[in-house]
PDB file of C-alpha atoms in Angstrom:
ATOM      1  CA  MET A   1     -95.719 -18.679 -27.139  1.00 60.00           C
ATOM      2  CA  LYS A   2     -94.041 -20.281 -24.269  1.00 60.00           C
ATOM      3  CA  PRO A   3     -94.217 -17.663 -21.315  1.00 58.00           C
ATOM      4  CA  ALA A   4     -90.269 -17.256 -19.931  1.00 58.00           C
ATOM      5  CA  PRO A   5     -89.394 -19.483 -16.256  1.00 56.00           C
ATOM      6  CA  SER A   6     -89.735 -17.024 -13.054  1.00 55.00           C
ATOM      7  CA  ALA A   7     -88.921 -17.339 -10.167  1.00 52.00           C
ATOM      8  CA  GLN A   8     -92.379 -19.094  -9.700  1.00 57.00           C
ATOM      9  CA  THR A   9     -92.039 -21.063 -11.922  1.00 57.00           C
ATOM     10  CA  HIS A  10     -88.273 -22.977 -12.236  1.00 58.00           C
ATOM     11  CA  PRO A  11     -87.991 -26.023  -9.880  1.00 64.00           C
ATOM     12  CA  THR A  12     -85.482 -25.820  -7.222  1.00 78.00           C
ATOM     13  CA  ARG A  13     -82.731 -27.421  -8.435  1.00 82.00           C
ATOM     14  CA  THR A  14     -80.622 -29.369  -5.460  1.00 82.00           C
ATOM     15  CA  PRO A  15     -77.711 -28.214  -5.127  1.00 80.00           C
ATOM     16  CA  PRO A  16     -74.175 -31.333  -6.220  1.00 85.00           C
ATOM     17  CA  ARG A  17     -73.247 -33.542  -3.221  1.00 84.00           C
ATOM     18  CA  TRP A  18     -70.211 -31.869  -2.551  1.00 85.00           C
ATOM     19  CA  ARG A  19     -71.275 -28.386  -2.453  1.00 80.00           C
ATOM     20  CA  VAL A  20     -73.271 -29.421   0.262  1.00 81.00           C
ATOM     21  CA  TRP A  21     -70.873 -30.722   1.823  1.00 82.00           C
ATOM     22  CA  ALA A  22     -68.541 -27.854   1.258  1.00 83.00           C
ATOM     23  CA  THR A  23     -70.429 -25.693   2.420  1.00 83.00           C
ATOM     24  CA  ALA A  24     -71.505 -27.250   5.670  1.00 85.00           C
ATOM     25  CA  PRO A  25     -70.984 -25.165   8.573  1.00 85.00           C
ATOM     26  CA  ALA A  26     -68.885 -27.890  10.495  1.00 89.00           C
ATOM     27  CA  LEU A  27     -66.653 -27.965   7.739  1.00 92.00           C
ATOM     28  CA  HIS A  28     -66.607 -24.193   8.606  1.00 93.00           C
ATOM     29  CA  TRP A  29     -66.042 -24.258  11.822  1.00 95.00           C
ATOM     30  CA  LEU A  30     -63.183 -26.882  11.350  1.00 96.00           C
ATOM     31  CA  GLY A  31     -61.632 -24.553   8.732  1.00 96.00           C
ATOM     32  CA  LEU A  32     -61.313 -21.884  11.963  1.00 97.00           C
ATOM     33  CA  LEU A  33     -60.558 -24.645  14.106  1.00 98.00           C
ATOM     34  CA  LEU A  34     -57.233 -24.977  12.086  1.00 98.00           C
ATOM     35  CA  LEU A  35     -56.523 -21.530  11.484  1.00 98.00           C
ATOM     36  CA  CYS A  36     -56.777 -20.710  16.161  1.00 98.00           C
ATOM     37  CA  ALA A  37     -55.152 -24.332  16.020  1.00 98.00           C
ATOM     38  CA  ALA A  38     -51.402 -22.867  16.613  1.00 97.00           C
ATOM     39  CA  TYR A  39     -53.076 -20.089  18.969  1.00 98.00           C
ATOM     40  CA  LEU A  40     -54.832 -22.286  21.242  1.00 98.00           C
ATOM     41  CA  GLN A  41     -51.941 -24.524  21.465  1.00 98.00           C
ATOM     42  CA  GLY A  42     -49.425 -21.667  21.964  1.00 97.00           C
ATOM     43  CA  GLY A  43     -51.900 -20.384  24.581  1.00 98.00           C
ATOM     44  CA  VAL A  44     -52.219 -23.357  26.630  1.00 98.00           C
ATOM     45  CA  ASN A  45     -48.609 -24.114  27.173  1.00 98.00           C
ATOM     46  CA  LYS A  46     -47.632 -20.634  28.225  1.00 98.00           C
ATOM     47  CA  LEU A  47     -49.849 -20.673  30.944  1.00 98.00           C
ATOM     48  CA  THR A  48     -49.090 -24.864  31.876  1.00 98.00           C
ATOM     49  CA  ASP A  49     -45.659 -23.234  30.924  1.00 98.00           C
ATOM     50  CA  PHE A  50     -45.906 -19.716  32.346  1.00 98.00           C
ATOM     51  CA  GLY A  51     -41.890 -18.825  33.599  1.00 98.00           C
ATOM     52  CA  GLY A  52     -41.108 -20.692  29.695  1.00 98.00           C
ATOM     53  CA  ALA A  53     -43.603 -17.733  28.620  1.00 98.00           C
ATOM     54  CA  VAL A  54     -41.426 -14.989  30.641  1.00 98.00           C
ATOM     55  CA  ALA A  55     -37.655 -16.364  29.466  1.00 98.00           C
ATOM     56  CA  GLU A  56     -39.762 -16.632  25.465  1.00 97.00           C
ATOM     57  CA  MET A  57     -40.548 -12.685  26.094  1.00 97.00           C
ATOM     58  CA  GLN A  58     -36.392 -12.235  27.771  1.00 98.00           C
ATOM     59  CA  HIS A  59     -34.555 -14.176  24.732  1.00 97.00           C
ATOM     60  CA  PHE A  60     -36.834 -11.649  21.904  1.00 96.00           C
ATOM     61  CA  GLY A  61     -35.948  -8.274  24.386  1.00 96.00           C
ATOM     62  CA  LEU A  62     -39.429  -7.441  25.011  1.00 97.00           C
ATOM     63  CA  SER A  63     -39.939  -6.144  29.043  1.00 97.00           C
ATOM     64  CA  PRO A  64     -41.695  -6.375  31.036  1.00 98.00           C
ATOM     65  CA  ALA A  65     -41.785  -9.674  30.363  1.00 98.00           C
ATOM     66  CA  ALA A  66     -43.805 -11.462  32.810  1.00 98.00           C
ATOM     67  CA  PRO A  67     -46.642  -9.157  31.728  1.00 98.00           C
ATOM     68  CA  LEU A  68     -46.357  -8.964  28.323  1.00 98.00           C
ATOM     69  CA  ALA A  69     -46.955 -13.208  28.786  1.00 98.00           C
ATOM     70  CA  ALA A  70     -49.829 -13.003  30.361  1.00 98.00           C
ATOM     71  CA  ALA A  71     -50.749 -10.067  27.595  1.00 98.00           C
ATOM     72  CA  VAL A  72     -50.184 -12.890  25.385  1.00 98.00           C
ATOM     73  CA  ILE A  73     -52.043 -15.906  26.601  1.00 98.00           C
ATOM     74  CA  LEU A  74     -54.774 -13.267  26.964  1.00 98.00           C
ATOM     75  CA  GLY A  75     -54.895 -12.723  23.864  1.00 98.00           C
ATOM     76  CA  GLU A  76     -54.134 -15.739  21.742  1.00 98.00           C
ATOM     77  CA  LEU A  77     -56.700 -18.069  23.883  1.00 98.00           C
ATOM     78  CA  GLY A  78     -59.189 -14.525  23.673  1.00 98.00           C
ATOM     79  CA  ALA A  79     -58.981 -14.064  21.059  1.00 98.00           C
ATOM     80  CA  ALA A  80     -58.740 -17.988  19.365  1.00 98.00           C
ATOM     81  CA  LEU A  81     -62.596 -18.277  21.832  1.00 98.00           C
ATOM     82  CA  LEU A  82     -63.869 -15.405  19.902  1.00 98.00           C
ATOM     83  CA  VAL A  83     -63.057 -16.639  16.213  1.00 98.00           C
ATOM     84  CA  LEU A  84     -65.010 -19.997  17.411  1.00 98.00           C
ATOM     85  CA  SER A  85     -67.239 -18.581  19.255  1.00 96.00           C
ATOM     86  CA  GLY A  86     -68.646 -16.628  16.434  1.00 95.00           C
ATOM     87  CA  ARG A  87     -69.545 -13.854  19.117  1.00 95.00           C
ATOM     88  CA  LEU A  88     -67.411 -10.576  17.921  1.00 96.00           C
ATOM     89  CA  ARG A  89     -65.592 -12.949  14.743  1.00 97.00           C
ATOM     90  CA  TRP A  90     -64.442 -10.158  13.514  1.00 97.00           C
ATOM     91  CA  LEU A  91     -63.155  -8.340  16.239  1.00 97.00           C
ATOM     92  CA  GLY A  92     -61.013 -11.605  17.159  1.00 98.00           C
ATOM     93  CA  ALA A  93     -59.686 -12.165  13.411  1.00 98.00           C
ATOM     94  CA  LEU A  94     -58.014  -8.794  13.208  1.00 98.00           C
ATOM     95  CA  GLY A  95     -56.659  -8.655  16.950  1.00 98.00           C
ATOM     96  CA  LEU A  96     -54.376 -11.923  15.697  1.00 98.00           C
ATOM     97  CA  ALA A  97     -53.851 -11.202  12.136  1.00 98.00           C
ATOM     98  CA  LEU A  98     -52.306  -8.233  13.546  1.00 98.00           C
ATOM     99  CA  PHE A  99     -50.207 -10.332  16.785  1.00 98.00           C
ATOM    100  CA  THR A 100     -49.623 -13.010  14.344  1.00 98.00           C
ATOM    101  CA  VAL A 101     -47.704  -9.750  12.281  1.00 98.00           C
ATOM    102  CA  ALA A 102     -46.086  -8.044  15.291  1.00 97.00           C
ATOM    103  CA  ALA A 103     -44.566 -11.316  16.505  1.00 97.00           C
ATOM    104  CA  THR A 104     -43.679 -12.503  13.182  1.00 97.00           C
ATOM    105  CA  CYS A 105     -41.091  -9.264  12.758  1.00 97.00           C
ATOM    106  CA  ILE A 106     -40.151  -9.665  16.280  1.00 97.00           C
ATOM    107  CA  ALA A 107     -39.276 -13.434  15.980  1.00 96.00           C
ATOM    108  CA  ASN A 108     -37.993 -13.584  12.373  1.00 96.00           C
ATOM    109  CA  ARG A 109     -36.067 -11.266  11.648  1.00 96.00           C
ATOM    110  CA  TYR A 110     -34.154 -12.799   8.337  1.00 97.00           C
ATOM    111  CA  TRP A 111     -32.942  -9.799   6.920  1.00 97.00           C
ATOM    112  CA  GLN A 112     -30.878  -9.390   9.750  1.00 97.00           C
ATOM    113  CA  MET A 113     -29.913 -13.067   9.236  1.00 97.00           C
ATOM    114  CA  GLN A 114     -27.509 -15.428   6.874  1.00 97.00           C
ATOM    115  CA  GLY A 115     -27.606 -18.578   5.321  1.00 97.00           C
ATOM    116  CA  MET A 116     -29.646 -21.573   6.273  1.00 97.00           C
ATOM    117  CA  GLU A 117     -31.297 -19.603   9.440  1.00 97.00           C
ATOM    118  CA  ARG A 118     -31.807 -16.611   6.961  1.00 97.00           C
ATOM    119  CA  PHE A 119     -33.635 -19.533   4.296  1.00 97.00           C
ATOM    120  CA  MET A 120     -35.651 -20.311   7.929  1.00 97.00           C
ATOM    121  CA  ALA A 121     -36.514 -17.694   8.984  1.00 97.00           C
ATOM    122  CA  ALA A 122     -37.860 -15.794   5.160  1.00 97.00           C
ATOM    123  CA  ASN A 123     -40.097 -18.942   4.614  1.00 97.00           C
ATOM    124  CA  SER A 124     -41.706 -18.533   9.321  1.00 97.00           C
ATOM    125  CA  PHE A 125     -42.237 -14.584   7.910  1.00 98.00           C
ATOM    126  CA  TYR A 126     -43.936 -15.212   4.788  1.00 98.00           C
ATOM    127  CA  GLU A 127     -45.867 -17.754   6.363  1.00 97.00           C
ATOM    128  CA  HIS A 128     -47.080 -15.669   8.587  1.00 98.00           C
ATOM    129  CA  LEU A 129     -48.250 -13.142   6.564  1.00 98.00           C
ATOM    130  CA  GLY A 130     -50.509 -15.685   4.873  1.00 97.00           C
ATOM    131  CA  LEU A 131     -51.528 -16.161   8.166  1.00 97.00           C
ATOM    132  CA  ALA A 132     -52.646 -13.054   8.868  1.00 98.00           C
ATOM    133  CA  GLY A 133     -54.407 -12.357   5.721  1.00 98.00           C
ATOM    134  CA  ALA A 134     -55.922 -15.593   5.920  1.00 98.00           C
ATOM    135  CA  PHE A 135     -57.221 -13.443   9.445  1.00 98.00           C
ATOM    136  CA  LEU A 136     -58.029 -10.593   7.765  1.00 98.00           C
ATOM    137  CA  LEU A 137     -60.977 -12.657   5.052  1.00 97.00           C
ATOM    138  CA  VAL A 138     -62.635 -14.174   8.529  1.00 97.00           C
ATOM    139  CA  ALA A 139     -62.742 -10.343   9.400  1.00 97.00           C
ATOM    140  CA  TRP A 140     -63.573  -9.260   6.614  1.00 97.00           C
ATOM    141  CA  HIS A 141     -67.200 -12.349   5.357  1.00 95.00           C
ATOM    142  CA  ASP A 142     -67.845 -11.429   9.362  1.00 94.00           C
ATOM    143  CA  LEU A 143     -68.420  -8.039   9.451  1.00 95.00           C
ATOM    144  CA  ARG A 144     -69.854  -8.374   5.615  1.00 94.00           C
ATOM    145  CA  THR A 145     -72.031 -11.704   6.203  1.00 85.00           C
ATOM    146  CA  PRO A 146     -75.445 -10.546   8.362  1.00 71.00           C
ATOM    147  CA  GLN A 147     -74.999 -12.291  11.507  1.00 69.00           C
ATOM    148  CA  LYS A 148     -78.967 -14.220  12.770  1.00 59.00           C
ATOM    149  CA  GLY A 149     -79.136 -13.994  16.036  1.00 45.00           C
ATOM    150  CA  ARG A 150     -76.462 -12.455  17.241  1.00 50.00           C
TER     151      ARG A 150
END
């Protein structure tokens, strides 16, 4: 009778090429960059046009507008950099998830709108909820995965 193959005698299989590509660290980082792109762009735009950032806060009835604009800039850029650097990635991801839900509840109140404006705001609202969900998954994954060297 032939013995069953064990982990020691079983030949190592080379993973399929698509799996090697799909699990490459560079693709992971690119995915995180794409996820953070709106926050990096928004933070840089607000930083380079602080008056516009203050006007945006005022438009949504938020005050004090200037300190809130500064906090949003710091939050968008800081949290995105945490996610991209891998250092406290879970914290940056949770921060962006919470920020996204809060901002979409302020900016996309589709339940107060009519017609095409309501349709577009509702789409944006639920797209942003999906984005927040993606950040929750990043945090979840980061907290469950042992971090090497960090």
